[in-house]
PDB file of N, CA and C in Angstrom:
ATOM      1  N   TYR K 186     136.540  63.724  97.309  1.00 87.00           N
ATOM      2  CA  TYR K 186     135.667  65.033  97.576  1.00 87.00           C
ATOM      3  C   TYR K 186     134.762  64.421  98.946  1.00 87.00           C
ATOM      4  N   THR K 187     134.180  65.552  99.645  1.00 93.00           N
ATOM      5  CA  THR K 187     133.144  65.507 100.515  1.00 93.00           C
ATOM      6  C   THR K 187     132.084  66.433  99.869  1.00 93.00           C
ATOM      7  N   LEU K 188     130.910  65.628 100.100  1.00 94.00           N
ATOM      8  CA  LEU K 188     129.588  66.413  99.796  1.00 94.00           C
ATOM      9  C   LEU K 188     128.824  66.832 101.172  1.00 94.00           C
ATOM     10  N   VAL K 189     128.741  68.059 101.346  1.00 96.00           N
ATOM     11  CA  VAL K 189     127.819  68.535 102.235  1.00 96.00           C
ATOM     12  C   VAL K 189     126.610  69.081 101.867  1.00 96.00           C
ATOM     13  N   VAL K 190     125.595  68.401 102.652  1.00 97.00           N
ATOM     14  CA  VAL K 190     124.090  68.959 102.343  1.00 97.00           C
ATOM     15  C   VAL K 190     123.737  69.557 103.618  1.00 97.00           C
ATOM     16  N   ALA K 191     123.337  70.781 103.276  1.00 97.00           N
ATOM     17  CA  ALA K 191     122.775  71.480 104.664  1.00 97.00           C
ATOM     18  C   ALA K 191     121.232  71.510 104.427  1.00 97.00           C
ATOM     19  N   LEU K 192     120.528  71.055 105.045  1.00 97.00           N
ATOM     20  CA  LEU K 192     119.047  70.936 105.071  1.00 97.00           C
ATOM     21  C   LEU K 192     118.617  72.212 105.368  1.00 97.00           C
ATOM     22  N   ASN K 193     117.319  72.574 105.140  1.00 97.00           N
ATOM     23  CA  ASN K 193     116.377  73.537 105.258  1.00 97.00           C
ATOM     24  C   ASN K 193     115.537  73.350 106.518  1.00 97.00           C
ATOM     25  N   GLN K 194     114.693  74.396 106.917  1.00 96.00           N
ATOM     26  CA  GLN K 194     113.677  73.930 107.878  1.00 96.00           C
ATOM     27  C   GLN K 194     112.744  72.741 107.444  1.00 96.00           C
ATOM     28  N   THR K 195     112.701  72.767 106.273  1.00 96.00           N
ATOM     29  CA  THR K 195     111.543  71.460 106.404  1.00 96.00           C
ATOM     30  C   THR K 195     112.560  70.180 105.724  1.00 96.00           C
ATOM     31  N   GLN K 196     113.569  69.946 106.292  1.00 96.00           N
ATOM     32  CA  GLN K 196     114.525  68.868 106.200  1.00 96.00           C
ATOM     33  C   GLN K 196     114.820  68.451 104.637  1.00 96.00           C
ATOM     34  N   GLY K 197     114.721  69.369 103.710  1.00 97.00           N
ATOM     35  CA  GLY K 197     115.128  69.639 102.447  1.00 97.00           C
ATOM     36  C   GLY K 197     116.326  70.270 101.808  1.00 97.00           C
ATOM     37  N   ALA K 198     116.777  69.751 100.798  1.00 97.00           N
ATOM     38  CA  ALA K 198     118.139  70.375 100.219  1.00 97.00           C
ATOM     39  C   ALA K 198     118.057  70.158  98.663  1.00 97.00           C
ATOM     40  N   ALA K 199     118.508  70.852  97.977  1.00 97.00           N
ATOM     41  CA  ALA K 199     118.907  70.903  96.513  1.00 97.00           C
ATOM     42  C   ALA K 199     120.208  71.493  95.981  1.00 97.00           C
ATOM     43  N   GLY K 200     121.038  71.054  94.950  1.00 96.00           N
ATOM     44  CA  GLY K 200     122.029  71.478  94.225  1.00 96.00           C
ATOM     45  C   GLY K 200     122.811  70.791  93.353  1.00 96.00           C
ATOM     46  N   GLU K 201     123.507  71.311  92.936  1.00 95.00           N
ATOM     47  CA  GLU K 201     124.377  70.621  91.854  1.00 95.00           C
ATOM     48  C   GLU K 201     126.000  70.752  91.818  1.00 95.00           C
ATOM     49  N   VAL K 202     126.642  69.866  91.390  1.00 91.00           N
ATOM     50  CA  VAL K 202     128.091  69.598  91.327  1.00 91.00           C
ATOM     51  C   VAL K 202     128.480  69.581  90.079  1.00 91.00           C
ATOM     52  N   TYR K 203     129.674  70.457  89.868  1.00 90.00           N
ATOM     53  CA  TYR K 203     130.361  70.368  88.385  1.00 90.00           C
ATOM     54  C   TYR K 203     131.780  70.208  88.476  1.00 90.00           C
ATOM     55  N   ILE K 204     132.285  69.148  87.636  1.00 87.00           N
ATOM     56  CA  ILE K 204     133.427  68.859  88.043  1.00 87.00           C
ATOM     57  C   ILE K 204     134.047  68.516  86.604  1.00 87.00           C
ATOM     58  N   ASP K 205     135.237  69.181  86.106  1.00 85.00           N
ATOM     59  CA  ASP K 205     136.116  68.719  85.130  1.00 85.00           C
ATOM     60  C   ASP K 205     137.316  68.566  85.367  1.00 85.00           C
ATOM     61  N   ASP K 206     137.972  68.314  84.156  1.00 83.00           N
ATOM     62  CA  ASP K 206     139.758  68.153  84.767  1.00 83.00           C
ATOM     63  C   ASP K 206     140.577  69.380  84.978  1.00 83.00           C
ATOM     64  N   GLY K 207     139.942  70.245  85.226  1.00 84.00           N
ATOM     65  CA  GLY K 207     140.441  71.380  85.777  1.00 84.00           C
ATOM     66  C   GLY K 207     141.697  72.297  84.906  1.00 84.00           C
ATOM     67  N   HIS K 208     142.203  71.678  83.955  1.00 88.00           N
ATOM     68  CA  HIS K 208     143.139  72.312  83.384  1.00 88.00           C
ATOM     69  C   HIS K 208     143.023  72.410  81.770  1.00 88.00           C
ATOM     70  N   SER K 209     142.198  71.501  80.944  1.00 89.00           N
ATOM     71  CA  SER K 209     141.857  71.678  79.735  1.00 89.00           C
ATOM     72  C   SER K 209     140.851  72.648  79.284  1.00 89.00           C
ATOM     73  N   PHE K 210     140.637  72.612  77.718  1.00 92.00           N
ATOM     74  CA  PHE K 210     139.142  73.061  77.480  1.00 92.00           C
ATOM     75  C   PHE K 210     138.193  71.653  77.046  1.00 92.00           C
ATOM     76  N   ASP K 211     138.636  70.442  77.659  1.00 87.00           N
ATOM     77  CA  ASP K 211     137.868  69.441  77.018  1.00 87.00           C
ATOM     78  C   ASP K 211     136.315  69.364  77.557  1.00 87.00           C
ATOM     79  N   TYR K 212     136.378  70.432  78.367  1.00 85.00           N
ATOM     80  CA  TYR K 212     134.598  70.787  78.747  1.00 85.00           C
ATOM     81  C   TYR K 212     133.705  71.151  77.646  1.00 85.00           C
ATOM     82  N   GLN K 213     134.372  71.559  76.707  1.00 88.00           N
ATOM     83  CA  GLN K 213     133.710  72.202  75.455  1.00 88.00           C
ATOM     84  C   GLN K 213     133.307  71.110  74.456  1.00 88.00           C
ATOM     85  N   ASN K 214     133.717  69.785  74.954  1.00 85.00           N
ATOM     86  CA  ASN K 214     133.503  68.499  74.373  1.00 85.00           C
ATOM     87  C   ASN K 214     132.695  67.814  75.061  1.00 85.00           C
ATOM     88  N   SER K 215     132.111  68.109  76.040  1.00 83.00           N
ATOM     89  CA  SER K 215     131.037  67.711  77.182  1.00 83.00           C
ATOM     90  C   SER K 215     131.710  66.701  77.902  1.00 83.00           C
ATOM     91  N   HIS K 216     133.221  67.206  78.249  1.00 85.00           N
ATOM     92  CA  HIS K 216     133.965  66.069  79.006  1.00 85.00           C
ATOM     93  C   HIS K 216     134.098  66.820  80.724  1.00 85.00           C
ATOM     94  N   PHE K 217     133.034  66.358  81.256  1.00 87.00           N
ATOM     95  CA  PHE K 217     132.865  67.004  82.545  1.00 87.00           C
ATOM     96  C   PHE K 217     131.789  66.214  83.220  1.00 87.00           C
ATOM     97  N   LEU K 218     131.487  66.400  84.644  1.00 87.00           N
ATOM     98  CA  LEU K 218     130.808  65.889  85.392  1.00 87.00           C
ATOM     99  C   LEU K 218     129.794  66.797  85.898  1.00 87.00           C
ATOM    100  N   HIS K 219     128.586  66.690  85.652  1.00 90.00           N
ATOM    101  CA  HIS K 219     127.400  67.562  85.998  1.00 90.00           C
ATOM    102  C   HIS K 219     126.360  66.837  86.794  1.00 90.00           C
ATOM    103  N   ARG K 220     126.009  66.935  87.971  1.00 90.00           N
ATOM    104  CA  ARG K 220     124.840  66.144  88.842  1.00 90.00           C
ATOM    105  C   ARG K 220     124.141  67.089  89.515  1.00 90.00           C
ATOM    106  N   ALA K 221     123.042  66.777  89.703  1.00 95.00           N
ATOM    107  CA  ALA K 221     122.023  67.398  90.679  1.00 95.00           C
ATOM    108  C   ALA K 221     121.937  66.476  91.800  1.00 95.00           C
ATOM    109  N   PHE K 222     121.718  66.998  92.939  1.00 96.00           N
ATOM    110  CA  PHE K 222     121.626  66.424  94.150  1.00 96.00           C
ATOM    111  C   PHE K 222     120.139  67.025  94.840  1.00 96.00           C
ATOM    112  N   THR K 223     119.197  65.818  95.428  1.00 97.00           N
ATOM    113  CA  THR K 223     117.977  66.352  96.332  1.00 97.00           C
ATOM    114  C   THR K 223     118.293  65.428  97.380  1.00 97.00           C
ATOM    115  N   PHE K 224     117.717  66.244  98.532  1.00 96.00           N
ATOM    116  CA  PHE K 224     117.920  65.289  99.804  1.00 96.00           C
ATOM    117  C   PHE K 224     116.251  65.923 100.000  1.00 96.00           C
ATOM    118  N   SER K 225     115.403  64.625 100.196  1.00 95.00           N
ATOM    119  CA  SER K 225     113.872  64.859 100.724  1.00 95.00           C
ATOM    120  C   SER K 225     113.494  63.450 101.227  1.00 95.00           C
ATOM    121  N   LYS K 226     112.748  63.864 102.179  1.00 93.00           N
ATOM    122  CA  LYS K 226     111.944  62.577 103.249  1.00 93.00           C
ATOM    123  C   LYS K 226     112.845  61.525 103.372  1.00 93.00           C
ATOM    124  N   GLY K 227     114.204  61.910 103.831  1.00 92.00           N
ATOM    125  CA  GLY K 227     115.156  61.006 104.209  1.00 92.00           C
ATOM    126  C   GLY K 227     116.057  60.395 103.319  1.00 92.00           C
ATOM    127  N   ALA K 228     115.794  60.879 102.235  1.00 93.00           N
ATOM    128  CA  ALA K 228     116.680  60.283 101.055  1.00 93.00           C
ATOM    129  C   ALA K 228     117.306  61.109 100.199  1.00 93.00           C
ATOM    130  N   LEU K 229     118.797  61.038 100.006  1.00 94.00           N
ATOM    131  CA  LEU K 229     119.603  61.650  98.866  1.00 94.00           C
ATOM    132  C   LEU K 229     119.486  61.073  97.400  1.00 94.00           C
ATOM    133  N   THR K 230     119.232  61.864  96.566  1.00 93.00           N
ATOM    134  CA  THR K 230     119.200  61.608  95.056  1.00 93.00           C
ATOM    135  C   THR K 230     119.974  62.306  94.281  1.00 93.00           C
ATOM    136  N   SER K 231     120.585  61.557  93.553  1.00 91.00           N
ATOM    137  CA  SER K 231     121.689  62.040  92.323  1.00 91.00           C
ATOM    138  C   SER K 231     121.295  61.754  91.005  1.00 91.00           C
ATOM    139  N   THR K 232     121.078  62.823  89.997  1.00 90.00           N
ATOM    140  CA  THR K 232     120.836  62.256  88.696  1.00 90.00           C
ATOM    141  C   THR K 232     121.793  63.156  87.781  1.00 90.00           C
ATOM    142  N   SER K 233     122.024  62.592  86.867  1.00 88.00           N
ATOM    143  CA  SER K 233     123.345  63.116  85.658  1.00 88.00           C
ATOM    144  C   SER K 233     122.520  64.247  84.750  1.00 88.00           C
ATOM    145  N   LYS K 234     123.384  65.203  84.830  1.00 90.00           N
ATOM    146  CA  LYS K 234     122.763  66.694  83.900  1.00 90.00           C
ATOM    147  C   LYS K 234     123.903  66.529  82.829  1.00 90.00           C
ATOM    148  N   ASN K 235     124.399  65.669  82.520  1.00 85.00           N
ATOM    149  CA  ASN K 235     125.640  65.432  81.431  1.00 85.00           C
ATOM    150  C   ASN K 235     124.826  64.980  80.155  1.00 85.00           C
ATOM    151  N   PRO K 236     125.110  65.420  79.018  1.00 72.00           N
ATOM    152  CA  PRO K 236     124.676  64.772  77.953  1.00 72.00           C
ATOM    153  C   PRO K 236     125.470  63.522  77.371  1.00 72.00           C
ATOM    154  N   ILE K 237     126.766  63.410  78.167  1.00 77.00           N
ATOM    155  CA  ILE K 237     127.442  62.400  77.783  1.00 77.00           C
ATOM    156  C   ILE K 237     128.057  61.773  79.012  1.00 77.00           C
ATOM    157  N   ALA K 238     128.249  60.185  78.968  1.00 74.00           N
ATOM    158  CA  ALA K 238     129.042  60.025  80.512  1.00 74.00           C
ATOM    159  C   ALA K 238     130.353  60.081  80.604  1.00 74.00           C
ATOM    160  N   PHE K 239     130.764  60.959  81.456  1.00 74.00           N
ATOM    161  CA  PHE K 239     132.202  61.262  81.486  1.00 74.00           C
ATOM    162  C   PHE K 239     133.098  60.519  82.738  1.00 74.00           C
ATOM    163  N   PRO K 240     133.690  59.645  82.504  1.00 76.00           N
ATOM    164  CA  PRO K 240     134.574  58.772  83.386  1.00 76.00           C
ATOM    165  C   PRO K 240     135.434  59.687  84.545  1.00 76.00           C
ATOM    166  N   LEU K 241     135.333  59.661  85.828  1.00 75.00           N
ATOM    167  CA  LEU K 241     136.235  60.299  86.745  1.00 75.00           C
ATOM    168  C   LEU K 241     137.275  59.075  87.379  1.00 75.00           C
ATOM    169  N   THR K 242     138.470  59.861  87.823  1.00 75.00           N
ATOM    170  CA  THR K 242     139.342  59.064  88.830  1.00 75.00           C
ATOM    171  C   THR K 242     139.034  59.495  90.390  1.00 75.00           C
ATOM    172  N   ASN K 243     138.305  60.383  90.360  1.00 74.00           N
ATOM    173  CA  ASN K 243     138.209  60.937  91.719  1.00 74.00           C
ATOM    174  C   ASN K 243     136.858  60.442  92.199  1.00 74.00           C
ATOM    175  N   THR K 244     136.500  60.143  93.612  1.00 80.00           N
ATOM    176  CA  THR K 244     134.982  59.982  94.003  1.00 80.00           C
ATOM    177  C   THR K 244     134.672  61.052  94.945  1.00 80.00           C
ATOM    178  N   ILE K 245     133.460  60.848  95.516  1.00 85.00           N
ATOM    179  CA  ILE K 245     133.016  61.263  96.425  1.00 85.00           C
ATOM    180  C   ILE K 245     132.956  60.045  97.401  1.00 85.00           C
ATOM    181  N   GLU K 246     133.867  60.647  98.503  1.00 88.00           N
ATOM    182  CA  GLU K 246     134.369  59.631  99.699  1.00 88.00           C
ATOM    183  C   GLU K 246     133.729  60.027 100.864  1.00 88.00           C
ATOM    184  N   ARG K 247     132.779  61.005 100.928  1.00 91.00           N
ATOM    185  CA  ARG K 247     132.157  61.160 102.279  1.00 91.00           C
ATOM    186  C   ARG K 247     131.047  62.285 101.869  1.00 91.00           C
ATOM    187  N   ILE K 248     129.966  61.740 102.631  1.00 93.00           N
ATOM    188  CA  ILE K 248     128.597  62.470 102.451  1.00 93.00           C
ATOM    189  C   ILE K 248     128.525  63.152 103.658  1.00 93.00           C
ATOM    190  N   ARG K 249     128.342  64.363 103.980  1.00 94.00           N
ATOM    191  CA  ARG K 249     127.899  65.086 105.281  1.00 94.00           C
ATOM    192  C   ARG K 249     126.400  65.647 105.277  1.00 94.00           C
ATOM    193  N   ILE K 250     125.357  65.365 105.912  1.00 95.00           N
ATOM    194  CA  ILE K 250     124.307  65.865 106.041  1.00 95.00           C
ATOM    195  C   ILE K 250     123.899  66.707 107.450  1.00 95.00           C
ATOM    196  N   LEU K 251     123.878  68.089 107.264  1.00 96.00           N
ATOM    197  CA  LEU K 251     123.905  68.772 108.346  1.00 96.00           C
ATOM    198  C   LEU K 251     122.159  69.283 108.347  1.00 96.00           C
ATOM    199  N   GLY K 252     122.073  69.023 109.897  1.00 96.00           N
ATOM    200  CA  GLY K 252     120.756  69.669 110.143  1.00 96.00           C
ATOM    201  C   GLY K 252     119.714  68.441 110.592  1.00 96.00           C
ATOM    202  N   LEU K 253     119.882  67.149 110.296  1.00 93.00           N
ATOM    203  CA  LEU K 253     119.296  65.789 110.694  1.00 93.00           C
ATOM    204  C   LEU K 253     118.872  66.126 111.967  1.00 93.00           C
ATOM    205  N   PRO K 254     117.638  65.685 112.485  1.00 91.00           N
ATOM    206  CA  PRO K 254     116.970  65.692 113.796  1.00 91.00           C
ATOM    207  C   PRO K 254     117.415  64.641 114.814  1.00 91.00           C
ATOM    208  N   LYS K 255     117.627  63.438 113.923  1.00 91.00           N
ATOM    209  CA  LYS K 255     118.536  62.450 114.751  1.00 91.00           C
ATOM    210  C   LYS K 255     119.212  61.550 113.786  1.00 91.00           C
ATOM    211  N   ALA K 256     120.169  60.861 114.631  1.00 89.00           N
ATOM    212  CA  ALA K 256     120.961  59.978 113.561  1.00 89.00           C
ATOM    213  C   ALA K 256     120.081  58.938 112.749  1.00 89.00           C
ATOM    214  N   PRO K 257     120.416  58.544 111.337  1.00 89.00           N
ATOM    215  CA  PRO K 257     119.613  57.568 111.010  1.00 89.00           C
ATOM    216  C   PRO K 257     119.965  56.073 111.135  1.00 89.00           C
ATOM    217  N   ALA K 258     118.827  55.460 111.022  1.00 88.00           N
ATOM    218  CA  ALA K 258     119.157  54.212 111.747  1.00 88.00           C
ATOM    219  C   ALA K 258     120.120  53.025 110.780  1.00 88.00           C
ATOM    220  N   SER K 259     120.339  53.610 109.492  1.00 90.00           N
ATOM    221  CA  SER K 259     121.020  52.879 108.636  1.00 90.00           C
ATOM    222  C   SER K 259     121.216  53.767 107.346  1.00 90.00           C
ATOM    223  N   VAL K 260     122.178  53.272 106.604  1.00 91.00           N
ATOM    224  CA  VAL K 260     122.594  54.301 105.328  1.00 91.00           C
ATOM    225  C   VAL K 260     122.608  53.101 103.961  1.00 91.00           C
ATOM    226  N   ARG K 261     121.962  53.155 103.141  1.00 90.00           N
ATOM    227  CA  ARG K 261     121.933  52.352 101.952  1.00 90.00           C
ATOM    228  C   ARG K 261     122.241  53.061 100.862  1.00 90.00           C
ATOM    229  N   LEU K 262     123.315  52.287  99.897  1.00 88.00           N
ATOM    230  CA  LEU K 262     123.024  52.943  98.499  1.00 88.00           C
ATOM    231  C   LEU K 262     122.585  51.976  97.425  1.00 88.00           C
ATOM    232  N   PHE K 263     121.688  52.820  96.783  1.00 87.00           N
ATOM    233  CA  PHE K 263     120.971  52.061  95.678  1.00 87.00           C
ATOM    234  C   PHE K 263     121.686  52.688  94.212  1.00 87.00           C
ATOM    235  N   SER K 264     122.016  51.583  93.603  1.00 82.00           N
ATOM    236  CA  SER K 264     122.939  52.135  92.525  1.00 82.00           C
ATOM    237  C   SER K 264     122.385  50.971  91.090  1.00 82.00           C
ATOM    238  N   LYS K 265     121.646  51.604  90.144  1.00 79.00           N
ATOM    239  CA  LYS K 265     121.556  50.375  89.088  1.00 79.00           C
ATOM    240  C   LYS K 265     120.782  49.469  89.549  1.00 79.00           C
ATOM    241  N   ASN K 266     121.738  48.023  89.676  1.00 83.00           N
ATOM    242  CA  ASN K 266     120.968  46.959  90.090  1.00 83.00           C
ATOM    243  C   ASN K 266     121.885  46.472  91.345  1.00 83.00           C
ATOM    244  N   SER K 267     122.125  47.319  92.177  1.00 89.00           N
ATOM    245  CA  SER K 267     122.695  46.793  93.341  1.00 89.00           C
ATOM    246  C   SER K 267     122.327  47.479  94.446  1.00 89.00           C
ATOM    247  N   LEU K 268     122.653  46.989  95.569  1.00 90.00           N
ATOM    248  CA  LEU K 268     122.078  47.848  96.948  1.00 90.00           C
ATOM    249  C   LEU K 268     123.161  47.317  98.072  1.00 90.00           C
ATOM    250  N   GLU K 269     123.659  48.528  98.603  1.00 89.00           N
ATOM    251  CA  GLU K 269     124.814  48.153  99.585  1.00 89.00           C
ATOM    252  C   GLU K 269     124.481  48.921 100.892  1.00 89.00           C
ATOM    253  N   THR K 270     124.819  48.329 101.952  1.00 91.00           N
ATOM    254  CA  THR K 270     124.811  49.369 103.065  1.00 91.00           C
ATOM    255  C   THR K 270     126.022  49.804 103.519  1.00 91.00           C
ATOM    256  N   LEU K 271     125.923  51.149 103.883  1.00 88.00           N
ATOM    257  CA  LEU K 271     127.256  51.479 104.238  1.00 88.00           C
ATOM    258  C   LEU K 271     127.688  52.095 105.541  1.00 88.00           C
ATOM    259  N   GLU K 272     128.931  52.304 105.759  1.00 86.00           N
ATOM    260  CA  GLU K 272     129.195  52.519 107.245  1.00 86.00           C
ATOM    261  C   GLU K 272     128.927  54.267 107.241  1.00 86.00           C
ATOM    262  N   PHE K 273     128.750  54.486 108.662  1.00 85.00           N
ATOM    263  CA  PHE K 273     128.110  56.001 108.586  1.00 85.00           C
ATOM    264  C   PHE K 273     128.563  56.306 110.091  1.00 85.00           C
ATOM    265  N   SER K 274     128.784  57.352 110.710  1.00 81.00           N
ATOM    266  CA  SER K 274     128.879  57.905 112.051  1.00 81.00           C
ATOM    267  C   SER K 274     128.225  59.373 112.264  1.00 81.00           C
TER     268      SER K 274
END
C-alpha cells in the first residue's frame, strides 16, 4: 500500500485507514485493521482503533506527503522500543 497524506493550509492532516481480508465476513469478529493517522508539527502519527490486534501480510511500503514547503532533513520511524532512519526522496 501507498499512504498519501495531503496537507491543508496549516500543514496538518488527519484520516483513517480500514483494511480487512476483502472476501470473508471475518470483520464481524474484529478481524480487520483500523488505524487513525494525524500529521501535525512535522510528524505523522498512527494509532490503532481496533479492539483486537489483527495481523496483516501486506504493509504500507510508501508514504507520500503532499504540500510540504520543503524536503525534510531526515525521516525516522519510532515504533515501541525502536528507532530507525528511513530512506526518502
